[in-house]
mmCIF file of C-alpha atoms and ligand atoms in Angstrom:
data_model
loop_
_atom_site.group_PDB
_atom_site.id
_atom_site.type_symbol
_atom_site.label_atom_id
_atom_site.label_comp_id
_atom_site.label_asym_id
_atom_site.label_seq_id
_atom_site.Cartn_x
_atom_site.Cartn_y
_atom_site.Cartn_z
ATOM 1 C CA UNK A 615 253.786 44.051 194.803
ATOM 2 C CA UNK A 616 251.219 42.417 192.516
ATOM 3 C CA UNK A 617 252.095 40.853 189.196
ATOM 4 C CA UNK A 618 250.888 42.971 186.253
ATOM 5 C CA UNK A 619 250.031 42.105 182.655
ATOM 6 C CA UNK A 620 253.082 43.909 181.265
ATOM 7 C CA UNK A 621 255.437 41.464 182.995
ATOM 8 C CA UNK A 622 256.554 39.056 180.277
ATOM 9 C CA UNK A 623 259.366 36.630 179.682
ATOM 10 C CA UNK A 624 262.077 37.215 177.054
ATOM 11 C CA UNK A 625 260.761 35.140 174.164
ATOM 12 C CA UNK A 626 263.898 35.426 172.027
ATOM 13 C CA UNK A 627 266.099 34.146 174.819
ATOM 14 C CA UNK A 628 263.678 31.263 175.428
ATOM 15 C CA UNK A 629 263.681 30.324 171.740
ATOM 16 C CA UNK A 630 267.484 30.542 171.492
ATOM 17 C CA UNK A 631 267.821 28.190 174.454
ATOM 18 C CA UNK A 632 265.370 25.711 172.915
ATOM 19 C CA UNK A 633 267.389 25.724 169.681
ATOM 20 C CA UNK A 634 270.676 25.373 171.576
ATOM 21 C CA UNK A 635 269.413 22.354 173.522
ATOM 22 C CA UNK A 636 268.092 20.804 170.281
ATOM 23 C CA UNK A 637 271.661 20.676 168.919
ATOM 24 C CA UNK A 638 272.417 17.963 171.483
ATOM 25 C CA UNK A 639 271.435 14.474 170.333
ATOM 26 C CA UNK A 640 270.086 15.402 166.920
ATOM 27 C CA UNK A 641 267.678 12.934 165.353
ATOM 28 C CA UNK A 642 267.694 11.810 161.746
ATOM 29 C CA UNK A 643 264.846 14.037 160.549
ATOM 30 C CA UNK A 644 265.215 17.392 162.285
ATOM 31 C CA UNK A 645 264.164 16.327 165.768
ATOM 32 C CA UNK A 646 266.045 14.776 168.672
ATOM 33 C CA UNK A 647 267.238 11.452 169.983
ATOM 34 C CA UNK A 648 268.259 12.235 173.556
ATOM 35 C CA UNK A 649 266.942 9.141 175.281
ATOM 36 C CA UNK A 650 267.219 8.994 179.012
ATOM 37 C CA UNK A 651 270.641 8.294 180.588
ATOM 38 C CA UNK A 652 272.496 8.161 177.282
ATOM 39 C CA UNK A 653 275.622 10.250 176.679
ATOM 40 C CA UNK A 654 273.417 12.748 174.850
ATOM 41 C CA UNK A 655 271.061 13.051 177.819
ATOM 42 C CA UNK A 656 274.094 13.662 180.049
ATOM 43 C CA UNK A 657 275.296 16.408 177.712
ATOM 44 C CA UNK A 658 271.855 18.053 177.750
ATOM 45 C CA UNK A 659 271.853 17.874 181.553
ATOM 46 C CA UNK A 660 275.277 19.525 181.732
ATOM 47 C CA UNK A 661 274.117 22.393 179.508
ATOM 48 C CA UNK A 662 271.018 22.887 181.672
ATOM 49 C CA UNK A 663 273.182 22.786 184.799
ATOM 50 C CA UNK A 664 275.537 25.424 183.394
ATOM 51 C CA UNK A 665 272.620 27.696 182.483
ATOM 52 C CA UNK A 666 271.166 27.293 185.970
ATOM 53 C CA UNK A 667 274.475 28.103 187.643
ATOM 54 C CA UNK A 668 274.874 31.155 185.396
ATOM 55 C CA UNK A 669 271.422 32.271 186.559
ATOM 56 C CA UNK A 670 272.608 32.083 190.188
ATOM 57 C CA UNK A 671 270.787 28.896 191.130
ATOM 58 C CA UNK A 672 272.093 25.969 193.168
ATOM 59 C CA UNK A 673 271.633 22.434 191.848
ATOM 60 C CA UNK A 674 270.283 19.504 193.843
ATOM 61 C CA UNK A 675 270.283 15.915 192.575
ATOM 62 C CA UNK A 676 268.286 13.034 193.965
ATOM 63 C CA UNK A 677 268.888 9.278 193.888
ATOM 64 C CA UNK A 678 266.821 9.012 190.696
ATOM 65 C CA UNK A 679 268.972 11.610 188.937
ATOM 66 C CA UNK A 680 266.219 14.227 188.975
ATOM 67 C CA UNK A 681 267.745 17.712 188.903
ATOM 68 C CA UNK A 682 266.446 20.542 191.100
ATOM 69 C CA UNK A 683 267.792 24.069 190.411
ATOM 70 C CA UNK A 684 266.838 26.466 193.192
ATOM 71 C CA UNK A 685 266.451 30.247 193.337
ATOM 72 C CA UNK A 686 266.173 31.369 196.924
ATOM 73 C CA UNK A 687 263.120 33.122 198.341
ATOM 74 C CA UNK A 688 263.046 35.710 201.099
ATOM 75 C CA UNK A 689 261.229 33.580 203.682
ATOM 76 C CA UNK A 690 263.417 30.736 205.015
ATOM 77 C CA UNK A 691 260.317 28.863 206.197
ATOM 78 C CA UNK A 692 258.378 29.050 202.925
ATOM 79 C CA UNK A 693 258.185 25.857 200.836
ATOM 80 C CA UNK A 694 259.412 26.228 197.250
ATOM 81 C CA UNK A 695 257.193 26.507 194.195
ATOM 82 C CA UNK A 696 258.381 23.863 191.706
ATOM 83 C CA UNK A 697 258.237 24.150 187.948
ATOM 84 C CA UNK A 698 259.590 21.862 185.237
ATOM 85 C CA UNK A 699 259.255 18.794 183.058
ATOM 86 C CA UNK A 700 261.828 16.569 181.292
ATOM 87 C CA UNK A 701 264.796 16.898 178.913
ATOM 88 C CA UNK A 702 264.841 13.267 177.729
ATOM 89 C CA UNK A 703 263.256 12.499 174.367
ATOM 90 C CA UNK A 704 261.778 9.658 172.369
ATOM 91 C CA UNK A 705 264.190 7.905 169.947
ATOM 92 C CA UNK A 706 262.496 9.897 167.179
ATOM 93 C CA UNK A 707 261.376 12.799 169.371
ATOM 94 C CA UNK A 708 260.677 16.451 168.813
ATOM 95 C CA UNK A 709 262.512 19.477 170.150
ATOM 96 C CA UNK A 710 259.768 20.641 172.523
ATOM 97 C CA UNK A 711 258.129 17.658 174.273
ATOM 98 C CA UNK A 712 259.318 18.159 177.848
ATOM 99 C CA UNK A 713 262.105 20.570 176.921
ATOM 100 C CA UNK A 714 259.757 23.561 176.739
ATOM 101 C CA UNK A 715 258.635 22.908 180.314
ATOM 102 C CA UNK A 716 262.190 22.814 181.689
ATOM 103 C CA UNK A 717 263.598 25.722 179.690
ATOM 104 C CA UNK A 718 260.383 27.704 180.243
ATOM 105 C CA UNK A 719 261.064 27.291 183.965
ATOM 106 C CA UNK A 720 264.642 28.497 183.499
ATOM 107 C CA UNK A 721 263.401 31.497 181.498
ATOM 108 C CA UNK A 722 261.172 32.483 184.431
ATOM 109 C CA UNK A 723 264.223 32.623 186.679
ATOM 110 C CA UNK A 724 266.273 34.584 184.157
ATOM 111 C CA UNK A 725 263.450 37.087 183.792
ATOM 112 C CA UNK A 726 263.012 37.472 187.547
ATOM 113 C CA UNK A 727 266.765 38.129 187.782
ATOM 114 C CA UNK A 728 266.592 40.726 185.000
ATOM 115 C CA UNK A 729 263.668 42.475 186.695
ATOM 116 C CA UNK A 730 265.347 42.184 190.064
ATOM 117 C CA UNK A 731 262.199 40.630 191.516
ATOM 118 C CA UNK A 732 262.340 38.686 194.775
ATOM 119 C CA UNK A 733 259.748 36.135 195.796
ATOM 120 C CA UNK A 734 258.762 34.981 199.240
ATOM 121 C CA UNK A 735 258.900 31.288 198.266
ATOM 122 C CA UNK A 736 261.990 29.822 196.606
ATOM 123 C CA UNK A 737 261.436 28.653 193.017
ATOM 124 C CA UNK A 738 262.921 25.333 191.908
ATOM 125 C CA UNK A 739 263.258 24.294 188.249
ATOM 126 C CA UNK A 740 263.105 20.508 187.797
ATOM 127 C CA UNK A 741 264.330 18.083 185.147
ATOM 128 C CA UNK A 742 262.781 14.667 185.866
ATOM 129 C CA UNK A 743 264.699 11.536 184.809
ATOM 130 C CA UNK A 744 263.120 9.175 182.265
ATOM 131 C CA UNK A 745 259.747 10.742 181.602
ATOM 132 C CA UNK A 746 259.473 9.109 178.197
ATOM 133 C CA UNK A 747 259.664 5.469 179.289
ATOM 134 C CA UNK A 748 260.888 4.347 175.915
ATOM 135 C CA UNK A 749 264.350 3.138 176.935
ATOM 136 C CA UNK A 750 263.220 1.984 180.394
ATOM 137 C CA UNK A 751 259.513 1.284 181.001
ATOM 138 C CA UNK A 752 257.416 2.720 182.518
ATOM 139 C CA UNK A 753 257.133 6.388 181.624
ATOM 140 C CA UNK A 754 257.455 9.050 184.378
ATOM 141 C CA UNK A 755 259.434 6.646 186.498
ATOM 142 C CA UNK A 756 261.376 9.217 188.583
ATOM 143 C CA UNK A 757 258.290 11.274 189.411
ATOM 144 C CA UNK A 758 256.574 7.957 190.203
ATOM 145 C CA UNK A 759 259.266 7.162 192.791
ATOM 146 C CA UNK A 760 259.039 10.757 194.066
ATOM 147 C CA UNK A 761 255.294 10.308 194.605
ATOM 148 C CA UNK A 762 255.765 6.959 196.372
ATOM 149 C CA UNK A 763 254.235 4.888 193.599
ATOM 150 C CA UNK A 764 257.415 2.890 192.857
ATOM 151 C CA UNK A 765 260.288 1.873 195.097
ATOM 152 C CA UNK A 766 263.796 3.043 194.326
ATOM 153 C CA UNK A 767 265.120 -0.516 193.977
ATOM 154 C CA UNK A 768 262.382 -1.446 191.529
ATOM 155 C CA UNK A 769 263.165 1.656 189.443
ATOM 156 C CA UNK A 770 266.911 0.894 189.487
ATOM 157 C CA UNK A 771 266.220 -2.625 188.204
ATOM 158 C CA UNK A 772 264.383 -1.480 185.043
ATOM 159 C CA UNK A 773 266.234 -2.812 181.997
ATOM 160 C CA UNK A 774 266.683 -1.442 178.500
ATOM 161 C CA UNK A 775 266.685 -3.612 175.364
ATOM 162 C CA UNK A 776 270.369 -4.433 175.893
ATOM 163 C CA UNK A 777 269.843 -5.533 179.480
ATOM 164 C CA UNK A 778 271.467 -2.436 181.006
ATOM 165 C CA UNK A 779 269.746 -1.296 184.166
ATOM 166 C CA UNK A 780 268.515 2.198 184.937
ATOM 167 C CA UNK A 781 270.537 2.201 188.182
ATOM 168 C CA UNK A 782 273.816 1.334 186.402
ATOM 169 C CA UNK A 783 273.201 3.860 183.665
ATOM 170 C CA UNK A 784 272.489 6.608 186.218
ATOM 171 C CA UNK A 785 275.910 5.929 187.724
ATOM 172 C CA UNK A 786 277.632 5.676 184.356
ATOM 173 C CA UNK A 787 276.461 9.095 183.149
ATOM 174 C CA UNK A 788 277.347 10.718 186.489
ATOM 175 C CA UNK A 789 273.860 11.713 187.602
ATOM 176 C CA UNK A 790 273.267 9.454 190.596
ATOM 177 C CA UNK A 791 272.611 11.941 193.395
ATOM 178 C CA UNK A 792 272.449 11.310 197.120
ATOM 179 C CA UNK A 793 269.245 13.134 198.005
ATOM 180 C CA UNK A 794 266.348 10.883 199.135
ATOM 181 C CA UNK A 795 263.710 10.757 196.418
ATOM 182 C CA UNK A 796 260.488 12.448 197.515
ATOM 183 C CA UNK A 797 262.028 14.068 200.590
ATOM 184 C CA UNK A 798 261.356 17.549 199.198
ATOM 185 C CA UNK A 799 258.071 19.161 200.118
ATOM 186 C CA UNK A 800 256.446 21.382 197.525
ATOM 187 C CA UNK A 801 254.226 24.424 197.987
ATOM 188 C CA UNK A 802 252.953 23.797 194.433
ATOM 189 C CA UNK A 803 254.101 22.306 191.113
ATOM 190 C CA UNK A 804 253.442 23.699 187.628
ATOM 191 C CA UNK A 805 254.339 21.994 184.328
ATOM 192 C CA UNK A 806 254.252 23.677 180.920
ATOM 193 C CA UNK A 807 253.972 21.285 177.957
ATOM 194 C CA UNK A 808 253.026 21.289 174.298
ATOM 195 C CA UNK A 809 249.530 19.857 173.862
ATOM 196 C CA UNK A 810 250.642 16.882 171.709
ATOM 197 C CA UNK A 811 247.120 16.868 170.254
ATOM 198 C CA UNK A 812 245.109 18.983 167.804
ATOM 199 C CA UNK A 813 242.479 20.758 169.933
ATOM 200 C CA UNK A 814 244.132 24.129 170.659
ATOM 201 C CA UNK A 815 245.328 24.655 167.105
ATOM 202 C CA UNK A 816 241.967 23.625 165.598
ATOM 203 C CA UNK A 817 240.102 26.004 167.892
ATOM 204 C CA UNK A 818 242.685 28.758 167.492
ATOM 205 C CA UNK A 819 243.355 28.956 171.229
ATOM 206 C CA UNK A 820 246.647 30.167 172.683
ATOM 207 C CA UNK A 821 246.504 28.282 175.969
ATOM 208 C CA UNK A 822 245.153 25.043 177.394
ATOM 209 C CA UNK A 823 244.257 25.153 181.074
ATOM 210 C CA UNK A 824 244.751 21.510 182.038
ATOM 211 C CA UNK A 825 242.127 20.411 184.524
ATOM 212 C CA UNK A 826 242.553 16.607 184.236
ATOM 213 C CA UNK A 827 244.888 13.970 182.833
ATOM 214 C CA UNK A 828 243.593 10.730 181.395
ATOM 215 C CA UNK A 829 244.676 7.460 182.961
ATOM 216 C CA UNK A 830 246.546 4.718 181.204
ATOM 217 C CA UNK A 831 247.396 1.045 181.333
ATOM 218 C CA UNK A 832 250.444 -0.514 179.662
ATOM 219 C CA UNK A 833 250.490 -4.293 179.189
ATOM 220 C CA UNK A 834 253.263 -6.444 177.775
ATOM 221 C CA UNK A 835 252.043 -9.584 176.034
ATOM 222 C CA UNK A 836 254.205 -12.605 175.220
ATOM 223 C CA UNK A 837 252.882 -15.154 172.742
ATOM 224 C CA UNK A 838 254.628 -18.482 172.277
ATOM 225 C CA UNK A 839 253.986 -20.530 169.128
ATOM 226 C CA UNK A 840 256.330 -22.814 167.209
ATOM 227 C CA UNK A 841 259.085 -21.822 164.781
ATOM 228 C CA UNK A 842 258.831 -23.751 161.537
ATOM 229 C CA UNK A 843 259.469 -23.428 157.816
ATOM 230 C CA UNK A 844 257.257 -20.870 156.078
ATOM 231 C CA UNK A 845 257.307 -22.867 152.842
ATOM 232 C CA UNK A 846 256.880 -26.465 153.872
ATOM 233 C CA UNK A 847 254.685 -26.271 156.971
ATOM 234 C CA UNK A 848 251.054 -26.892 155.945
ATOM 235 C CA UNK A 849 248.698 -24.128 157.068
ATOM 236 C CA UNK A 850 246.778 -26.326 159.548
ATOM 237 C CA UNK A 851 250.053 -27.314 161.273
ATOM 238 C CA UNK A 852 251.262 -23.779 161.994
ATOM 239 C CA UNK A 853 251.366 -22.266 165.459
ATOM 240 C CA UNK A 854 251.971 -18.694 164.330
ATOM 241 C CA UNK A 855 252.624 -16.170 167.087
ATOM 242 C CA UNK A 856 252.629 -13.377 164.463
ATOM 243 C CA UNK A 857 249.088 -14.245 163.469
ATOM 244 C CA UNK A 858 248.087 -14.007 167.128
ATOM 245 C CA UNK A 859 249.549 -10.524 167.391
ATOM 246 C CA UNK A 860 247.786 -9.446 164.195
ATOM 247 C CA UNK A 861 244.415 -10.514 165.597
ATOM 248 C CA UNK A 862 245.181 -8.831 168.924
ATOM 249 C CA UNK A 863 246.097 -5.605 167.114
ATOM 250 C CA UNK A 864 242.600 -5.577 165.622
ATOM 251 C CA UNK A 865 241.166 -6.369 169.042
ATOM 252 C CA UNK A 866 242.904 -3.389 170.675
ATOM 253 C CA UNK A 867 241.525 -1.124 167.968
ATOM 254 C CA UNK A 868 237.983 -2.484 168.293
ATOM 255 C CA UNK A 869 237.981 -2.181 172.081
ATOM 256 C CA UNK A 870 239.156 1.451 171.951
ATOM 257 C CA UNK A 871 236.607 2.323 169.258
ATOM 258 C CA UNK A 872 233.819 0.762 171.328
ATOM 259 C CA UNK A 873 234.417 3.554 173.870
ATOM 260 C CA UNK A 874 234.585 6.366 171.286
ATOM 261 C CA UNK A 875 235.278 9.233 171.218
ATOM 262 C CA UNK A 876 237.557 9.411 174.275
ATOM 263 C CA UNK A 877 239.202 5.999 174.506
ATOM 264 C CA UNK A 878 242.463 5.234 172.704
ATOM 265 C CA UNK A 879 244.484 2.057 172.306
ATOM 266 C CA UNK A 880 247.490 0.931 170.287
ATOM 267 C CA UNK A 881 250.277 -1.616 170.063
ATOM 268 C CA UNK A 882 253.431 0.504 169.944
ATOM 269 C CA UNK A 883 256.329 -1.885 170.421
ATOM 270 C CA UNK A 884 256.809 -5.416 169.137
ATOM 271 C CA UNK A 885 259.601 -7.935 168.879
ATOM 272 C CA UNK A 886 259.127 -10.895 166.589
ATOM 273 C CA UNK A 887 261.348 -13.954 167.039
ATOM 274 C CA UNK A 888 263.429 -15.086 165.312
ATOM 275 C CA UNK A 889 262.485 -12.350 162.782
ATOM 276 C CA UNK A 890 263.474 -14.252 159.686
ATOM 277 C CA UNK A 891 261.725 -14.062 156.309
ATOM 278 C CA UNK A 892 261.222 -17.801 156.060
ATOM 279 C CA UNK A 893 260.472 -18.796 159.637
ATOM 280 C CA UNK A 894 256.972 -18.687 161.104
ATOM 281 C CA UNK A 895 257.311 -16.561 164.254
ATOM 282 C CA UNK A 896 257.651 -18.769 167.314
ATOM 283 C CA UNK A 897 257.478 -15.906 169.752
ATOM 284 C CA UNK A 898 256.158 -12.367 169.768
ATOM 285 C CA UNK A 899 256.409 -9.795 172.552
ATOM 286 C CA UNK A 900 254.389 -6.602 172.223
ATOM 287 C CA UNK A 901 253.092 -3.743 174.340
ATOM 288 C CA UNK A 902 249.561 -2.368 174.537
ATOM 289 C CA UNK A 903 248.730 1.191 175.605
ATOM 290 C CA UNK A 904 245.082 1.888 176.617
ATOM 291 C CA UNK A 905 244.000 5.349 177.833
ATOM 292 C CA UNK A 906 240.788 7.090 178.942
ATOM 293 C CA UNK A 907 239.806 9.881 181.335
ATOM 294 C CA UNK A 908 237.719 7.424 183.450
ATOM 295 C CA UNK A 909 239.203 4.571 185.429
ATOM 296 C CA UNK A 910 236.209 2.246 184.894
ATOM 297 C CA UNK A 911 236.636 2.435 181.150
ATOM 298 C CA UNK A 912 240.335 1.567 181.397
ATOM 299 C CA UNK A 913 239.444 -1.413 183.599
ATOM 300 C CA UNK A 914 236.804 -2.533 181.105
ATOM 301 C CA UNK A 915 239.252 -2.256 178.198
ATOM 302 C CA UNK A 916 241.861 -4.288 180.051
ATOM 303 C CA UNK A 917 239.369 -6.997 181.079
ATOM 304 C CA UNK A 918 238.037 -7.404 177.553
ATOM 305 C CA UNK A 919 241.546 -7.446 176.112
ATOM 306 C CA UNK A 920 242.705 -10.167 178.524
ATOM 307 C CA UNK A 921 239.634 -12.258 177.648
ATOM 308 C CA UNK A 922 240.233 -11.738 173.913
ATOM 309 C CA UNK A 923 243.901 -12.714 174.224
ATOM 310 C CA UNK A 924 242.834 -15.967 175.886
ATOM 311 C CA UNK A 925 240.348 -16.772 173.132
ATOM 312 C CA UNK A 926 242.672 -15.877 170.244
ATOM 313 C CA UNK A 927 245.534 -17.838 171.782
ATOM 314 C CA UNK A 928 243.372 -20.922 172.275
ATOM 315 C CA UNK A 929 242.132 -20.685 168.690
ATOM 316 C CA UNK A 930 245.696 -20.756 167.311
ATOM 317 C CA UNK A 931 247.261 -23.023 169.954
ATOM 318 C CA UNK A 932 249.519 -20.326 171.429
ATOM 319 C CA UNK A 933 250.692 -19.986 175.008
ATOM 320 C CA UNK A 934 250.412 -16.486 176.356
ATOM 321 C CA UNK A 935 251.292 -14.324 179.336
ATOM 322 C CA UNK A 936 250.409 -10.709 180.126
ATOM 323 C CA UNK A 937 252.430 -8.444 182.400
ATOM 324 C CA UNK A 938 251.430 -4.966 183.516
ATOM 325 C CA UNK A 939 254.382 -2.632 182.739
ATOM 326 C CA UNK A 940 252.869 0.741 183.520
ATOM 327 C CA UNK A 941 249.713 2.465 184.635
ATOM 328 C CA UNK A 942 248.176 5.331 186.444
ATOM 329 C CA UNK A 943 244.675 6.415 187.299
ATOM 330 C CA UNK A 944 243.045 9.485 185.744
ATOM 331 C CA UNK A 945 244.123 12.679 187.466
ATOM 332 C CA UNK A 946 242.165 15.710 188.649
ATOM 333 C CA UNK A 947 244.539 18.654 189.076
ATOM 334 C CA UNK A 948 244.421 20.983 192.072
ATOM 335 C CA UNK A 949 241.646 23.554 191.909
ATOM 336 C CA UNK A 950 243.808 26.395 193.229
ATOM 337 C CA UNK A 951 246.638 25.740 190.760
ATOM 338 C CA UNK A 952 244.215 25.350 187.843
ATOM 339 C CA UNK A 953 242.613 28.665 188.833
ATOM 340 C CA UNK A 954 246.053 30.331 188.935
ATOM 341 C CA UNK A 955 246.752 29.162 185.368
ATOM 342 C CA UNK A 956 243.356 30.306 184.079
ATOM 343 C CA UNK A 957 243.706 33.690 185.810
ATOM 344 C CA UNK A 958 247.180 34.130 184.313
ATOM 345 C CA UNK A 959 245.866 33.473 180.796
ATOM 346 C CA UNK A 960 243.039 35.989 181.396
ATOM 347 C CA UNK A 961 245.349 38.654 182.787
ATOM 348 C CA UNK A 962 247.705 38.305 179.831
ATOM 349 C CA UNK A 963 244.842 38.491 177.319
ATOM 350 C CA UNK A 964 245.367 35.037 175.812
ATOM 351 C CA UNK A 965 242.503 32.965 174.418
ATOM 352 C CA UNK A 966 242.202 29.735 176.383
ATOM 353 C CA UNK A 967 240.096 26.637 177.050
ATOM 354 C CA UNK A 968 240.117 23.840 179.584
ATOM 355 C CA UNK A 969 241.797 20.613 178.498
ATOM 356 C CA UNK A 970 242.192 17.007 179.582
ATOM 357 C CA UNK A 971 245.772 15.906 178.926
ATOM 358 C CA UNK A 972 245.952 12.957 176.549
ATOM 359 C CA UNK A 973 249.589 12.232 177.348
ATOM 360 C CA UNK A 974 251.122 11.225 180.649
ATOM 361 C CA UNK A 975 253.238 13.806 182.442
ATOM 362 C CA UNK A 976 255.367 14.027 185.569
ATOM 363 C CA UNK A 977 252.691 16.419 186.847
ATOM 364 C CA UNK A 978 250.287 13.451 186.976
ATOM 365 C CA UNK A 979 252.396 11.782 189.688
ATOM 366 C CA UNK A 980 253.423 14.981 191.483
ATOM 367 C CA UNK A 981 249.726 15.846 191.811
ATOM 368 C CA UNK A 982 249.513 13.020 194.374
ATOM 369 C CA UNK A 983 251.930 14.736 196.746
ATOM 370 C CA UNK A 984 251.561 18.477 196.014
ATOM 371 C CA UNK A 985 249.027 20.928 194.590
ATOM 372 C CA UNK A 986 249.705 20.728 190.843
ATOM 373 C CA UNK A 987 248.476 21.875 187.453
ATOM 374 C CA UNK A 988 249.658 22.245 183.869
ATOM 375 C CA UNK A 989 249.730 24.842 181.106
ATOM 376 C CA UNK A 990 249.607 23.761 177.467
ATOM 377 C CA UNK A 991 250.356 25.511 174.212
ATOM 378 C CA UNK A 992 249.409 24.313 170.718
ATOM 379 C CA UNK A 993 251.665 22.275 168.420
ATOM 380 C CA UNK A 994 251.415 22.101 164.623
ATOM 381 C CA UNK A 995 248.874 19.493 163.423
ATOM 382 C CA UNK A 996 248.763 18.102 166.960
ATOM 383 C CA UNK A 997 251.859 16.093 166.037
ATOM 384 C CA UNK A 998 254.234 14.833 168.737
ATOM 385 C CA UNK A 999 256.465 11.792 169.345
ATOM 386 C CA UNK A 1000 257.623 12.546 165.827
ATOM 387 C CA UNK A 1001 260.743 14.437 164.754
ATOM 388 C CA UNK A 1002 258.534 16.810 162.771
ATOM 389 C CA UNK A 1003 256.920 18.062 166.019
ATOM 390 C CA UNK A 1004 256.718 21.871 165.719
ATOM 391 C CA UNK A 1005 255.561 24.972 167.574
ATOM 392 C CA UNK A 1006 255.870 28.705 166.861
ATOM 393 C CA UNK A 1007 258.002 31.064 168.978
ATOM 394 C CA UNK A 1008 254.760 32.938 169.805
ATOM 395 C CA UNK A 1009 253.094 29.790 171.144
ATOM 396 C CA UNK A 1010 256.161 29.002 173.242
ATOM 397 C CA UNK A 1011 256.175 32.568 174.588
ATOM 398 C CA UNK A 1012 252.453 32.551 175.413
ATOM 399 C CA UNK A 1013 252.739 29.275 177.325
ATOM 400 C CA UNK A 1014 255.796 30.485 179.203
ATOM 401 C CA UNK A 1015 254.206 33.830 180.030
ATOM 402 C CA UNK A 1016 251.236 32.024 181.566
ATOM 403 C CA UNK A 1017 253.606 29.754 183.460
ATOM 404 C CA UNK A 1018 255.561 32.828 184.612
ATOM 405 C CA UNK A 1019 252.467 34.505 186.002
ATOM 406 C CA UNK A 1020 251.050 31.378 187.650
ATOM 407 C CA UNK A 1021 254.392 30.525 189.280
ATOM 408 C CA UNK A 1022 255.310 34.017 190.386
ATOM 409 C CA UNK A 1023 251.861 34.736 191.744
ATOM 410 C CA UNK A 1024 252.022 31.509 193.749
ATOM 411 C CA UNK A 1025 255.577 32.273 194.933
ATOM 412 C CA UNK A 1026 254.422 35.794 195.996
ATOM 413 C CA UNK A 1027 256.411 38.870 194.935
ATOM 414 C CA UNK A 1028 258.103 40.715 197.784
ATOM 415 C CA UNK A 1029 258.315 44.513 197.572
HETATM 416 C C1 GLV B 268 254.468 10.051 177.841
HETATM 417 O O1 GLV B 268 255.086 10.709 177.000
HETATM 418 C C2 GLV B 268 253.264 9.328 177.469
HETATM 419 O O2 GLV B 268 252.176 9.928 177.515
HETATM 420 O O3 GLV B 268 253.373 8.169 177.060
HETATM 421 MN MN1 MN B 269 256.593 15.035 177.622
HETATM 422 MN MN1 MN B 270 256.790 12.409 175.289
#
């Protein structure tokens, strides 16, 4: 049986589930704070698990805490089609970043059950651990281990700001599984996500067909100066680590702008020591995030930044060190999977355009080990990583319908 354009997901049920999940770990301004491996994350996982069980799926859990809910196919030898994203959020996150991709996957299963449709390939809905990378750097760490980019021990040793490790926190919240990470073989992987940028809304398009993902480099810089009195230390005698960071903030901006319009760069996290009103900062630690669709440009940005940090530090008398804390090369998604997404949008009558993803996604790592692509839907004002992040129920439904068609077509309906 072929999939036809009248086959659609239940958009009300999808929206209700999104709203239900958003009640867990509410933020302070209408969004969510469900950071990875917190009690709130565990509660969100348990709700997802219950929904999956109710939909007749069986849950697998790997050693990185990634959850795999499986609906059987008819062919015991056929590899599963995977679909999903992440349920963890930023500390001031929205209700849809990641969550739409997981609950959109669940909605596909519920709809297949309702329509009594069987597929040749099993379908597995995934919730990857720690996509956001805010509590434990880097982002997409579990999919990175799955794709062989990081070792399990290295991932377990990642520390949060309080010195708790990812491995200990996995155990504490009860989501340390025993399945080897990356042992699963995938027929294909599809991830639905909000765009997190303004292009689709500005161009009035329903769907982004994601052909590429830009690469990124995360650096952590430590500057050491000398703590001294802000009132009595003469200006020429100061060794001000805060001043160094200020100059480096400008530098990051200039470097990104020199590769306009596609390069971006920002300092997102900083700790100033001792952080007192009347002490000149003796130490500053901050992170830099550079991104571009071409690897050479990312390399150029990093090289120029490292050189600039040396010069600025020498000028002020600071010591400095730079550590790489995250990175991946630009991604080209699988032609067959991209074509399946585009064909689904066409069949369903949605307006669409090709997109390069500005954000990192688990799909970027999974693409290294399985044919992969992504579907995007618009978000209001392109705003994300902000509690005010918003989408309409129609946008969510359109994205999930495209996901539904791409996944089910790939999993092959059995008569
Ligand atoms: C992940 O959310 C990223 O793009 O930083
Ligand atoms: Mn996300
Ligand atoms: Mn995010």
